[in-house]
JSON list of C-alpha atoms in Angstrom, two decimals:
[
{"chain": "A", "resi": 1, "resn": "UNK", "atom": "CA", "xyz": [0.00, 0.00, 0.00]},
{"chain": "A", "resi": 2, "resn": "UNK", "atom": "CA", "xyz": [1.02, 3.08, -0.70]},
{"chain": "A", "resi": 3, "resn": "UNK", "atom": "CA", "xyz": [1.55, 6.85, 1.26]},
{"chain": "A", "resi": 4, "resn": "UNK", "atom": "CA", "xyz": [-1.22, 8.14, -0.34]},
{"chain": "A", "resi": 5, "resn": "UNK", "atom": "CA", "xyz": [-3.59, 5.20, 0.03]},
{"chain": "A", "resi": 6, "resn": "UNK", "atom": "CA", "xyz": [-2.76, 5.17, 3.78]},
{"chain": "A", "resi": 7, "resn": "UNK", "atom": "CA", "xyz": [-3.47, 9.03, 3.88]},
{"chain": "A", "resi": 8, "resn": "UNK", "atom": "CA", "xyz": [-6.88, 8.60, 1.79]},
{"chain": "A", "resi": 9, "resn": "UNK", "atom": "CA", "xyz": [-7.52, 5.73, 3.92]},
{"chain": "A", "resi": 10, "resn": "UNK", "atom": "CA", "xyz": [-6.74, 7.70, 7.12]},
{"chain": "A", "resi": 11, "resn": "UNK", "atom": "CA", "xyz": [-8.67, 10.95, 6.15]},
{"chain": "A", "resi": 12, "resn": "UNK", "atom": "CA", "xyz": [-11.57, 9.08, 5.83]},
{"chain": "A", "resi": 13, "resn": "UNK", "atom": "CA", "xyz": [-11.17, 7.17, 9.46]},
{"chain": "A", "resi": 14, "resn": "UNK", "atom": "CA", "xyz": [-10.78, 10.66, 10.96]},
{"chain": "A", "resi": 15, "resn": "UNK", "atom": "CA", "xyz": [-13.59, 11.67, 9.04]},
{"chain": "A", "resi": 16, "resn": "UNK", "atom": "CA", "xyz": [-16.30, 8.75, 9.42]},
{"chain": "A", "resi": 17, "resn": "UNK", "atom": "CA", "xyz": [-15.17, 9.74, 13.38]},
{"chain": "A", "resi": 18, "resn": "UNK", "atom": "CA", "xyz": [-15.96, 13.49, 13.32]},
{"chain": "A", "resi": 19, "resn": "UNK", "atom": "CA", "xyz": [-18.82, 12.67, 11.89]},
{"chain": "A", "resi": 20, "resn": "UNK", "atom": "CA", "xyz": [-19.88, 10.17, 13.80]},
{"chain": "A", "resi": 21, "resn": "UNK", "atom": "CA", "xyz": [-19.41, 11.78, 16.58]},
{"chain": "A", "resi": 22, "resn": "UNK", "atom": "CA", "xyz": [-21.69, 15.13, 15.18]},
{"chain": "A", "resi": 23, "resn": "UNK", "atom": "CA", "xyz": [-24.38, 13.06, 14.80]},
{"chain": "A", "resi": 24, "resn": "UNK", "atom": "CA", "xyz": [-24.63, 11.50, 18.56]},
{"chain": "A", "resi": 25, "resn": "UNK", "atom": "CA", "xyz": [-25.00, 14.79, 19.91]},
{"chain": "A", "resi": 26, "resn": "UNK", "atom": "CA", "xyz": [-27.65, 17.60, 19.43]},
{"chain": "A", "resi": 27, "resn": "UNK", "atom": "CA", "xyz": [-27.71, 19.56, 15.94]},
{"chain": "A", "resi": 28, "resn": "UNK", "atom": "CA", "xyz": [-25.16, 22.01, 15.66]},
{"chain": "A", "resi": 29, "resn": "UNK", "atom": "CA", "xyz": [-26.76, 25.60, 15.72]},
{"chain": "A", "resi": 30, "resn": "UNK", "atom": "CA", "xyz": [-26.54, 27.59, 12.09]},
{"chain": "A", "resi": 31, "resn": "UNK", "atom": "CA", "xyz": [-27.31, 30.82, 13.64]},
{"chain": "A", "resi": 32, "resn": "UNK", "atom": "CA", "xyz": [-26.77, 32.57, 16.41]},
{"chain": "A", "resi": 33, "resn": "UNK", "atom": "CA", "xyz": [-29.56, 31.25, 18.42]},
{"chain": "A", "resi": 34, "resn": "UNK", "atom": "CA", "xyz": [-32.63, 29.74, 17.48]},
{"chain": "A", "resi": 35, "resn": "UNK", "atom": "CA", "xyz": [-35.25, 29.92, 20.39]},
{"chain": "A", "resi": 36, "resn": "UNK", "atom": "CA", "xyz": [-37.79, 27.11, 20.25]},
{"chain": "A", "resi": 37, "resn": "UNK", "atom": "CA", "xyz": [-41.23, 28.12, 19.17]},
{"chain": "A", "resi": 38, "resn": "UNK", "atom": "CA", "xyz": [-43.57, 25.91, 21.94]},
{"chain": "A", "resi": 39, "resn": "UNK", "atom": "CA", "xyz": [-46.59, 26.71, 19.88]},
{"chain": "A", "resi": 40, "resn": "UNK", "atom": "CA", "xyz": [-45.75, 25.25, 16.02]},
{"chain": "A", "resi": 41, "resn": "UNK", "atom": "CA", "xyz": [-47.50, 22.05, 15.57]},
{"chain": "A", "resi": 42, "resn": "UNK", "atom": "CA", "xyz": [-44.28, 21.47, 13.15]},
{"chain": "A", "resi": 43, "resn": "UNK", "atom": "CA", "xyz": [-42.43, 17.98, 13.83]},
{"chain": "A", "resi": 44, "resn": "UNK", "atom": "CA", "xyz": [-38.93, 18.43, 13.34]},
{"chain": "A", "resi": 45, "resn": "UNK", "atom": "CA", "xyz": [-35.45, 16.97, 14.98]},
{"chain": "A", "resi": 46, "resn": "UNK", "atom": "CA", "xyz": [-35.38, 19.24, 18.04]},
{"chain": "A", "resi": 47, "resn": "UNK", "atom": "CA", "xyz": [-37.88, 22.29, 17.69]},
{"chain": "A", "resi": 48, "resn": "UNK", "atom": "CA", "xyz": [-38.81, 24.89, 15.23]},
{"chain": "A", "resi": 49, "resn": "UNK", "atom": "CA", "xyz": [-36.91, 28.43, 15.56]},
{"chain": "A", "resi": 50, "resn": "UNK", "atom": "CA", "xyz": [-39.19, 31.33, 16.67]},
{"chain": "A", "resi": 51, "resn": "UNK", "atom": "CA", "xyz": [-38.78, 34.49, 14.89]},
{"chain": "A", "resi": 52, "resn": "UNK", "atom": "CA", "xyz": [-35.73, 36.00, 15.68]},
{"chain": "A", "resi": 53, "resn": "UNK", "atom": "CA", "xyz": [-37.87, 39.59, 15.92]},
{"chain": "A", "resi": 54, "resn": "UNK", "atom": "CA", "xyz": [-40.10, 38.52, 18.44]},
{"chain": "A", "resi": 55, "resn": "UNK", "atom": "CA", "xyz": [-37.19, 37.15, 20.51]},
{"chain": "A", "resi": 56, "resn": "UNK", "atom": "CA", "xyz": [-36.80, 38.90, 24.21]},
{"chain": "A", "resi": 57, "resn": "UNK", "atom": "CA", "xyz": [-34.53, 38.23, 27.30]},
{"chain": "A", "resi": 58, "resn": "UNK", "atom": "CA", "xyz": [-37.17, 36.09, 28.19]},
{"chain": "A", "resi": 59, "resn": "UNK", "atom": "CA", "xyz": [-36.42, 33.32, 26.02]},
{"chain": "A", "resi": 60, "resn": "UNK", "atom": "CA", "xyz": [-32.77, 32.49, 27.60]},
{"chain": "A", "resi": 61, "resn": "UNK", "atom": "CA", "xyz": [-33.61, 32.89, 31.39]},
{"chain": "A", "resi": 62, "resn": "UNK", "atom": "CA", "xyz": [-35.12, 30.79, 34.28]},
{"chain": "A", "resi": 63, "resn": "UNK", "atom": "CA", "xyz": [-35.37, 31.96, 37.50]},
{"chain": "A", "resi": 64, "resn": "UNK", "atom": "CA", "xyz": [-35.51, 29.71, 41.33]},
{"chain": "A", "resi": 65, "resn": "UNK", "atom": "CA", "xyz": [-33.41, 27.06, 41.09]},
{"chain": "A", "resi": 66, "resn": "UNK", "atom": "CA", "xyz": [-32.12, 28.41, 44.43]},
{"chain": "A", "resi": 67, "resn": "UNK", "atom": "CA", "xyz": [-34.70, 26.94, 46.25]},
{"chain": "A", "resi": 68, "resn": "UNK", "atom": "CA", "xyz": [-35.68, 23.77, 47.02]},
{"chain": "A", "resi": 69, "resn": "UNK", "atom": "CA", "xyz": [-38.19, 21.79, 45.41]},
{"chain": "A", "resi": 70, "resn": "UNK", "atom": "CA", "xyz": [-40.34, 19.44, 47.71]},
{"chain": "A", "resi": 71, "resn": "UNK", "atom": "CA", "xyz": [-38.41, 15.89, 47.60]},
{"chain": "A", "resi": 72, "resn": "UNK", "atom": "CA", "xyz": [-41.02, 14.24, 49.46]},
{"chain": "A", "resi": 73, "resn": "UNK", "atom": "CA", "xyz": [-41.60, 11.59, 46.63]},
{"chain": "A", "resi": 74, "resn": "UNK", "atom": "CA", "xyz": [-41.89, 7.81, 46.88]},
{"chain": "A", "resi": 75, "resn": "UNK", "atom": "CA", "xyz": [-37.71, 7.76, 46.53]},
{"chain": "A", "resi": 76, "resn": "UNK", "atom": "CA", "xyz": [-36.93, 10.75, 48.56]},
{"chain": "A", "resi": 77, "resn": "UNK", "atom": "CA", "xyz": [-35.49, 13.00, 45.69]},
{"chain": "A", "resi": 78, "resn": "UNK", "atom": "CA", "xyz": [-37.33, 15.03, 43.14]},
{"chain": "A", "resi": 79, "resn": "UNK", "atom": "CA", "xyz": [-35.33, 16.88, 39.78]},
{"chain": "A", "resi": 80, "resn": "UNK", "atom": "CA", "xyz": [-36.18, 20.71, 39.06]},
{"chain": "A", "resi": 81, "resn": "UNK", "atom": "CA", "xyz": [-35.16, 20.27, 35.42]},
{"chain": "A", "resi": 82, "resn": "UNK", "atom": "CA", "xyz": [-33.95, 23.37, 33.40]},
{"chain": "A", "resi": 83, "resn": "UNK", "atom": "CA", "xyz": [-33.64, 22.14, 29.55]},
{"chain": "A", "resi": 84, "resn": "UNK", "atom": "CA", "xyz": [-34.90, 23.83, 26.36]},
{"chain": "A", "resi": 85, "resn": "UNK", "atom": "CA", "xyz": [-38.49, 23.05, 27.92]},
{"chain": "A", "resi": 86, "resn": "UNK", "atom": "CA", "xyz": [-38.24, 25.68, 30.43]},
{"chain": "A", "resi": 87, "resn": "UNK", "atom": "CA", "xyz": [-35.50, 28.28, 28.63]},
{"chain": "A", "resi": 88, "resn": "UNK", "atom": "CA", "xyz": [-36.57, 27.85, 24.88]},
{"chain": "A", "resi": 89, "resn": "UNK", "atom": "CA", "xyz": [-32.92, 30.12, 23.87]},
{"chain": "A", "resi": 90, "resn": "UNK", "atom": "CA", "xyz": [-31.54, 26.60, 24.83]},
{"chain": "A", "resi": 91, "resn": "UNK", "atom": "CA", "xyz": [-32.79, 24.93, 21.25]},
{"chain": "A", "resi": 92, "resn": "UNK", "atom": "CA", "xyz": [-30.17, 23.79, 19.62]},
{"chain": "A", "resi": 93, "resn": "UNK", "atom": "CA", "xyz": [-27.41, 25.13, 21.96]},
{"chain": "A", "resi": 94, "resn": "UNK", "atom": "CA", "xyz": [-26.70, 21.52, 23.20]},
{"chain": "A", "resi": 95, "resn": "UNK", "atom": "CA", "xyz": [-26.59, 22.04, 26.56]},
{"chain": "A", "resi": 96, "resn": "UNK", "atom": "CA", "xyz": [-28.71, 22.14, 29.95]},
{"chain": "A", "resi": 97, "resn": "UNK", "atom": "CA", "xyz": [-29.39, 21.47, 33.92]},
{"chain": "A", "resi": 98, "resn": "UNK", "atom": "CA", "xyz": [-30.86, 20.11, 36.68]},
{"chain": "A", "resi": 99, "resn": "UNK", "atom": "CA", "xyz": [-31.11, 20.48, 40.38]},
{"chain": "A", "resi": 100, "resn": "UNK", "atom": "CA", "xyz": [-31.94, 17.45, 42.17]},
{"chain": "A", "resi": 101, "resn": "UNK", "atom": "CA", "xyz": [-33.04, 17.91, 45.85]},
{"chain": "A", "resi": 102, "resn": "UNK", "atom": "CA", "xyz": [-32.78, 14.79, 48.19]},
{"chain": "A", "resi": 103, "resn": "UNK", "atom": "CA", "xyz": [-34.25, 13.70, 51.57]},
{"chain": "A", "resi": 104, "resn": "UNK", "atom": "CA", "xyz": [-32.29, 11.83, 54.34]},
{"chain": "A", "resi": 105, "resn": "UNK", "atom": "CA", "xyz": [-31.72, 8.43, 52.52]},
{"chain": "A", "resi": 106, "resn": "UNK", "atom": "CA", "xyz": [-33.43, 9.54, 49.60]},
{"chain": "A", "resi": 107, "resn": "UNK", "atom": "CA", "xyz": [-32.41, 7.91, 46.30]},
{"chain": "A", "resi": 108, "resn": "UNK", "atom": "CA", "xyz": [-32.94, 9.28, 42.30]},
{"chain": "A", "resi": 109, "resn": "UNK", "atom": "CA", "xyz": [-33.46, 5.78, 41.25]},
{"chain": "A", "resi": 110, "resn": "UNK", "atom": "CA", "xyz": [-31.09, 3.62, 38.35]},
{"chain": "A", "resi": 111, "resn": "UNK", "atom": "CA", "xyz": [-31.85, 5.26, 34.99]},
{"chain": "A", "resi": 112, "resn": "UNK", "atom": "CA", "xyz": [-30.46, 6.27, 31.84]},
{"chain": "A", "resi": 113, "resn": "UNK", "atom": "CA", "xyz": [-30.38, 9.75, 29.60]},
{"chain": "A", "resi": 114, "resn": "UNK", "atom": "CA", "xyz": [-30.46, 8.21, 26.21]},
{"chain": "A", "resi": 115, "resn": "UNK", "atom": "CA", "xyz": [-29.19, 12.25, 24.57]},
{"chain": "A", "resi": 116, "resn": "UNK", "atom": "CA", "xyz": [-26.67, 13.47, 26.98]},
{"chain": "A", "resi": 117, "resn": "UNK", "atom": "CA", "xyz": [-23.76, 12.74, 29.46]},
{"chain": "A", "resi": 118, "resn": "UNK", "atom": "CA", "xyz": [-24.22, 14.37, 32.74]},
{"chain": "A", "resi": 119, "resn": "UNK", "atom": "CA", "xyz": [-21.59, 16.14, 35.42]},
{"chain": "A", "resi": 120, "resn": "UNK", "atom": "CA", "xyz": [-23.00, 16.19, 38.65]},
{"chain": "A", "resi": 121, "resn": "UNK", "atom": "CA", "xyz": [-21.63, 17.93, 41.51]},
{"chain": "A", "resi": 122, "resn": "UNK", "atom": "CA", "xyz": [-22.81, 18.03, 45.28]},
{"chain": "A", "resi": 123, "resn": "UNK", "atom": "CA", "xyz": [-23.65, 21.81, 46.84]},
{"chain": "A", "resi": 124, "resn": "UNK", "atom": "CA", "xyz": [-24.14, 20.13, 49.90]},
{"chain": "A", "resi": 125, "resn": "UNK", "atom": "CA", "xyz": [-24.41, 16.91, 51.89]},
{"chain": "A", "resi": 126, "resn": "UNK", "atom": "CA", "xyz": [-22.94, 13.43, 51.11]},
{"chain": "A", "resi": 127, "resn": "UNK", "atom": "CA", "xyz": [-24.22, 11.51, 48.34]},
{"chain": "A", "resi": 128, "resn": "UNK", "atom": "CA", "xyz": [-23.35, 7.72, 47.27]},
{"chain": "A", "resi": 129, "resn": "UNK", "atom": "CA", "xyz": [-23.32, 8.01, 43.36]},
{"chain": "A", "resi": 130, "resn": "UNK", "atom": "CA", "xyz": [-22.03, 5.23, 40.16]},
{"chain": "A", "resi": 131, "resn": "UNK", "atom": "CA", "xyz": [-22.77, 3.50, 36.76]},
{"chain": "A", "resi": 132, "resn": "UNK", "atom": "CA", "xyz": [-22.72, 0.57, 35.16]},
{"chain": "A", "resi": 133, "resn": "UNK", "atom": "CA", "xyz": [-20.89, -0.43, 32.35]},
{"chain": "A", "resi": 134, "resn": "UNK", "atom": "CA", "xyz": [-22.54, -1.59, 28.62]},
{"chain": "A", "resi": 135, "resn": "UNK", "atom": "CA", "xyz": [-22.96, -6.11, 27.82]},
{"chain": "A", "resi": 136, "resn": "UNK", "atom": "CA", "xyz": [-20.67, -8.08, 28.50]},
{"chain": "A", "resi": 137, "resn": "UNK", "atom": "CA", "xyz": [-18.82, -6.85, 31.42]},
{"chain": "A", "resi": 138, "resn": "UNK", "atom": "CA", "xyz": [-21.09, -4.46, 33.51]},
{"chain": "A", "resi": 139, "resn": "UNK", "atom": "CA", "xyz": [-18.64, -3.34, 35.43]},
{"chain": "A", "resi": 140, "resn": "UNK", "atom": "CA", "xyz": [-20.09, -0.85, 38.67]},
{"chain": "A", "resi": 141, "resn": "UNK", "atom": "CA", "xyz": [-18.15, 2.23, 39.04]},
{"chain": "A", "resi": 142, "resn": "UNK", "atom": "CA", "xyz": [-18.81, 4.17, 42.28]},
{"chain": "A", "resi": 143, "resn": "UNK", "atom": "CA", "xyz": [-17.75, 6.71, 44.46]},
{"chain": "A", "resi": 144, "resn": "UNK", "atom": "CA", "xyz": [-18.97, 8.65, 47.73]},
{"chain": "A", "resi": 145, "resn": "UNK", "atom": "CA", "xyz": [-19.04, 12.27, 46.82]},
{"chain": "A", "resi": 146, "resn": "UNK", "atom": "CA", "xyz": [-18.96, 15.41, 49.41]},
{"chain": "A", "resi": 147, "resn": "UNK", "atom": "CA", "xyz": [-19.74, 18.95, 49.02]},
{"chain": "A", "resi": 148, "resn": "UNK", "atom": "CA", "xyz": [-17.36, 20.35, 45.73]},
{"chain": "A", "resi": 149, "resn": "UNK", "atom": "CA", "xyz": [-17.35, 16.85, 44.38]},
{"chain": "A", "resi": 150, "resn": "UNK", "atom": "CA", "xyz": [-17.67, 16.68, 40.12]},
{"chain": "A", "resi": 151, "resn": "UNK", "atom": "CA", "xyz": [-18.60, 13.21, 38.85]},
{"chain": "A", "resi": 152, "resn": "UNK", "atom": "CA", "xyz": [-19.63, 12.48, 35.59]},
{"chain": "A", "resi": 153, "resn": "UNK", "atom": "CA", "xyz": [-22.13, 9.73, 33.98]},
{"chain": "A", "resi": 154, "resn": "UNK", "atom": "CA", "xyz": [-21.07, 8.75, 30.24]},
{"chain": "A", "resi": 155, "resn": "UNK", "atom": "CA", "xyz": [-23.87, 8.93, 28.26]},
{"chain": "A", "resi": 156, "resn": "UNK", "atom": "CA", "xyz": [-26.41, 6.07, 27.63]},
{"chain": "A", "resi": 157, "resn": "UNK", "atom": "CA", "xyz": [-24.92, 4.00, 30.82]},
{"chain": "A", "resi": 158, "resn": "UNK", "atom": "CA", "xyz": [-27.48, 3.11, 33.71]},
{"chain": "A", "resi": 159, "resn": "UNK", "atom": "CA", "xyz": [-26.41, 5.56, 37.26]},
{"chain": "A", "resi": 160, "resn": "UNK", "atom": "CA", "xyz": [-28.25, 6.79, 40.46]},
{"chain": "A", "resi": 161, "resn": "UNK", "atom": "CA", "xyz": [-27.38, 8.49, 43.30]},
{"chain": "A", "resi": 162, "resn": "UNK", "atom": "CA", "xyz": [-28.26, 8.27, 46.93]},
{"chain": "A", "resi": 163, "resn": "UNK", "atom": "CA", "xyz": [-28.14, 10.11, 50.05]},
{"chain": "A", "resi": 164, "resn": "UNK", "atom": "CA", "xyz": [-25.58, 8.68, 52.38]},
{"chain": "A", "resi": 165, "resn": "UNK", "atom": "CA", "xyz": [-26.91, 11.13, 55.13]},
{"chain": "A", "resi": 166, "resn": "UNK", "atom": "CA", "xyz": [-29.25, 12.43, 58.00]},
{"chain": "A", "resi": 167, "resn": "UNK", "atom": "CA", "xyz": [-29.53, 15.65, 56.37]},
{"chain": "A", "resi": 168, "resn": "UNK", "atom": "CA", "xyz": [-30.46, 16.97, 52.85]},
{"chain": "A", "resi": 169, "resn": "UNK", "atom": "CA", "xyz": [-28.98, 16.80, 49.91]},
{"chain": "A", "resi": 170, "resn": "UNK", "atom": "CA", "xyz": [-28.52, 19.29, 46.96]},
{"chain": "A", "resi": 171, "resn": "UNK", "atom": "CA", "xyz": [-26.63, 18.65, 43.51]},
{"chain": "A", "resi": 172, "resn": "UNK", "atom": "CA", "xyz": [-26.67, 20.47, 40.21]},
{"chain": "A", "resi": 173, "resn": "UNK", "atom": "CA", "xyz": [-25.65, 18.59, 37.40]},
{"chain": "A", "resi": 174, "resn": "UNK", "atom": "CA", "xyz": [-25.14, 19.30, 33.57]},
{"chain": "A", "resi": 175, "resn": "UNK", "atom": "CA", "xyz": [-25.95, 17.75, 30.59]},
{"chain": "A", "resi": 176, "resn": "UNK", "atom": "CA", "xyz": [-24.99, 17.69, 27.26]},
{"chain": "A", "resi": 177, "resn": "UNK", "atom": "CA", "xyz": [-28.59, 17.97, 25.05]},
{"chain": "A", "resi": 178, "resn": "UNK", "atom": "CA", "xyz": [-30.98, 20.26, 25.15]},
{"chain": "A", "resi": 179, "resn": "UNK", "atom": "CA", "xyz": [-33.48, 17.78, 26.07]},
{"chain": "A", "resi": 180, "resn": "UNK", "atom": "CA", "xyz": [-31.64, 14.92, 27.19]},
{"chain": "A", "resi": 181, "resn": "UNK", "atom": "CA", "xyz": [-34.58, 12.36, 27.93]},
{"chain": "A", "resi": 182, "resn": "UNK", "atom": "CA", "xyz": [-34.68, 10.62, 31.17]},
{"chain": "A", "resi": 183, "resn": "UNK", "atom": "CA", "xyz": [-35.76, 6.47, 31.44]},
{"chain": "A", "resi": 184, "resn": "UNK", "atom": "CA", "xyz": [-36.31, 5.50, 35.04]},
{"chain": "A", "resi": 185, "resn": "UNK", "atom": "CA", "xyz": [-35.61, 1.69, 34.44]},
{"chain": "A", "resi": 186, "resn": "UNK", "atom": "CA", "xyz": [-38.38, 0.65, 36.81]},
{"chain": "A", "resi": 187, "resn": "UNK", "atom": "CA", "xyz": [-40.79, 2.72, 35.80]},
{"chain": "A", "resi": 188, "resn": "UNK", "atom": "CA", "xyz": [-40.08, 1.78, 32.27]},
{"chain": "A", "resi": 189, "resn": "UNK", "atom": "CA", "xyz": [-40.21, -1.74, 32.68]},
{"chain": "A", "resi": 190, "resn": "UNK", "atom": "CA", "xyz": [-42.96, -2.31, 35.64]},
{"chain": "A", "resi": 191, "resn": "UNK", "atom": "CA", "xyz": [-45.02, 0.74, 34.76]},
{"chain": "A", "resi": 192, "resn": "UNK", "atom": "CA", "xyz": [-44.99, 0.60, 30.71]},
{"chain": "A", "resi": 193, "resn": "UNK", "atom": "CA", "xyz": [-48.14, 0.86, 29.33]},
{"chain": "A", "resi": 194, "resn": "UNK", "atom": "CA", "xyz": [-49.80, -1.26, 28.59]},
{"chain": "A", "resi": 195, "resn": "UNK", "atom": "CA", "xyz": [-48.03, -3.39, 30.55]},
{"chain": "A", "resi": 196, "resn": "UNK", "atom": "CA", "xyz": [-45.26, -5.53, 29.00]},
{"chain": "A", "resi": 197, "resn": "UNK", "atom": "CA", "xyz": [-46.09, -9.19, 29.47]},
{"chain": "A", "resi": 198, "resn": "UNK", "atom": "CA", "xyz": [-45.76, -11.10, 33.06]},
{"chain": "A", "resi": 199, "resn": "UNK", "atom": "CA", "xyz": [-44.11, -13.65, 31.23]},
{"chain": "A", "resi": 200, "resn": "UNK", "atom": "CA", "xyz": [-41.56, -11.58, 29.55]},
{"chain": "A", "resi": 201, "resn": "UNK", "atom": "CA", "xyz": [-40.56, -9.36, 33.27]},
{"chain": "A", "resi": 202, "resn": "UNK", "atom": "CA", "xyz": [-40.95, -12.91, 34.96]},
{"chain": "A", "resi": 203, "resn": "UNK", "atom": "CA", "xyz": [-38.12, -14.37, 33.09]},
{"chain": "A", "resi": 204, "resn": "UNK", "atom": "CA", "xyz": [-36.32, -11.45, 32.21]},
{"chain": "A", "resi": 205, "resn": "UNK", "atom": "CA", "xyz": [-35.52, -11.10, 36.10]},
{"chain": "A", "resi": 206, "resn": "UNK", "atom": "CA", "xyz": [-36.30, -14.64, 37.48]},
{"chain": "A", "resi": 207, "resn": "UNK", "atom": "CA", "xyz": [-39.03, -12.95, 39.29]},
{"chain": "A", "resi": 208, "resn": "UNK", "atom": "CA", "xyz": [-42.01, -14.57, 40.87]},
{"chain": "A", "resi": 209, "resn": "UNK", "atom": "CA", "xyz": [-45.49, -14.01, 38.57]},
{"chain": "A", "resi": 210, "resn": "UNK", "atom": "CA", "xyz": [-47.15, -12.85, 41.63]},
{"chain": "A", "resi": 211, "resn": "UNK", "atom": "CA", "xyz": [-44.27, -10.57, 42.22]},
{"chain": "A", "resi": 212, "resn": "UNK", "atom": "CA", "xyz": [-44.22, -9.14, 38.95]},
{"chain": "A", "resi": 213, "resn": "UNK", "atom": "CA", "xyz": [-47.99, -8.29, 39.13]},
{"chain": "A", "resi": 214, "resn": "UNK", "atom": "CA", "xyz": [-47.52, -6.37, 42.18]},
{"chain": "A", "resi": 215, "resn": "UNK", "atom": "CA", "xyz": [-44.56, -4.32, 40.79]},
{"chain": "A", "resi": 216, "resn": "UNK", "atom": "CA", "xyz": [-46.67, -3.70, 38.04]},
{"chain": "A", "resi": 217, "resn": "UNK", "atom": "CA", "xyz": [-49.64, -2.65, 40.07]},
{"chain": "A", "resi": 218, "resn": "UNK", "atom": "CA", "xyz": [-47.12, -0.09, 41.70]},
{"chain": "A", "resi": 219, "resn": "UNK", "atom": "CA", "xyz": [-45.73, 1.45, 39.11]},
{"chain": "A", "resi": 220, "resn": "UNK", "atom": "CA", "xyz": [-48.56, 1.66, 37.05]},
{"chain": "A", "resi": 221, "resn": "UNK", "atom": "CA", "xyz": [-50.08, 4.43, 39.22]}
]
């Protein structure tokens, strides 16, 4: 093989690359913002760009994530999402946030954002956070972060976090879409509906059928 065939051959590695890696994260903005118009009934990739003259200071600002959001849920943790839902001047900027508030013990159960990694970092308290790795080798990576602490969640994987403590718990964490999609494996599988077969869940997690029904039952609420 020649110098040039190894160069032509190597261009187009680095290039299938790039480009693979443009299109696994949000579209790449063509302008210099392109605020989401909630009200078009048009279904695109992302969301349709309001008029640039009816654009205010509005469209790129959210205000109270200072405070805390009630966290009395069933897990002990509730997420005060900020994405291009609530701050439409985030449409295709690639880029948004959540606070998550926790109770003592509270957990944000195992799930996955199928658009975005996240970099989550504790305000204050102590919180027990990790991921698992993709088939074959799910491999659990963990750590116990404090107050300062910056961990990150590679995009797709399963991860929770929990609080370790008496006291609660605040964390802010990044992501990297604009909507980055949340699936709460439980809820997904146990509260799908209509209801994925007993058989299927019974199998799937050598599960009683009687066991399975009342998961179901739960999370179908």
């Amino acid at each position: 093989m020649t110098m040039d065939s190894k160069l032509v051959i190597l261009f187009f590695a680095v290039a299938m690359a790039i480009a693979s890696s443009a299109m696994a994260s949000d579209p790449s903005p063509l302008q210099d913002f392109c605020v989401a118009d909630h009200a078009s009934k048009v279904l695109v990739n992302g969301l349709v760009c309001k008029n640039p003259k009816y654009v205010t200071e509005k469209d790129f600002f959210f205000s109270g994530l200072d405070k805390a959001n009630n966290s009395k849920s069933r897990v002990g943790s509730i997420v005060t999402p900020v994405n291009v839902a609530q701050i439409p001047g985030l449409n295709t900027l690639g880029i948004s946030l959540v606070r998550i508030d926790f109770q003592p013990w509270g957990l944000n159960p195992p799930h996955t954002h199928p658009r975005a990694t996240e970099l989550l970092t504790v305000l204050e308290g102590t919180l027990g956070v990790g991921f698992v790795t993709s088939n074959p080798e799910n491999r659990f990576i963990s750590k116990v972060l404090k107050k300062g602490d910056v961990f990150t969640f590679p995009i797709g994987l399963i991860h929770f976090q929990i609080n370790l403590g008496k006291d609660p718990v605040v964390a802010i964490a990044g992501l990297s879409s604009q909507n980055p999609g949340v699936i709460t494996i439980a809820d997904a599988l146990f509260g799908s509906k209509p209801p994925i077969d007993v058989n299927v869940l019974t199998k799937a997690f050598s599960l009683d059928k009687d066991v399975v029904k009342y998961l179901q039952d739960e999370f179908s609420d």
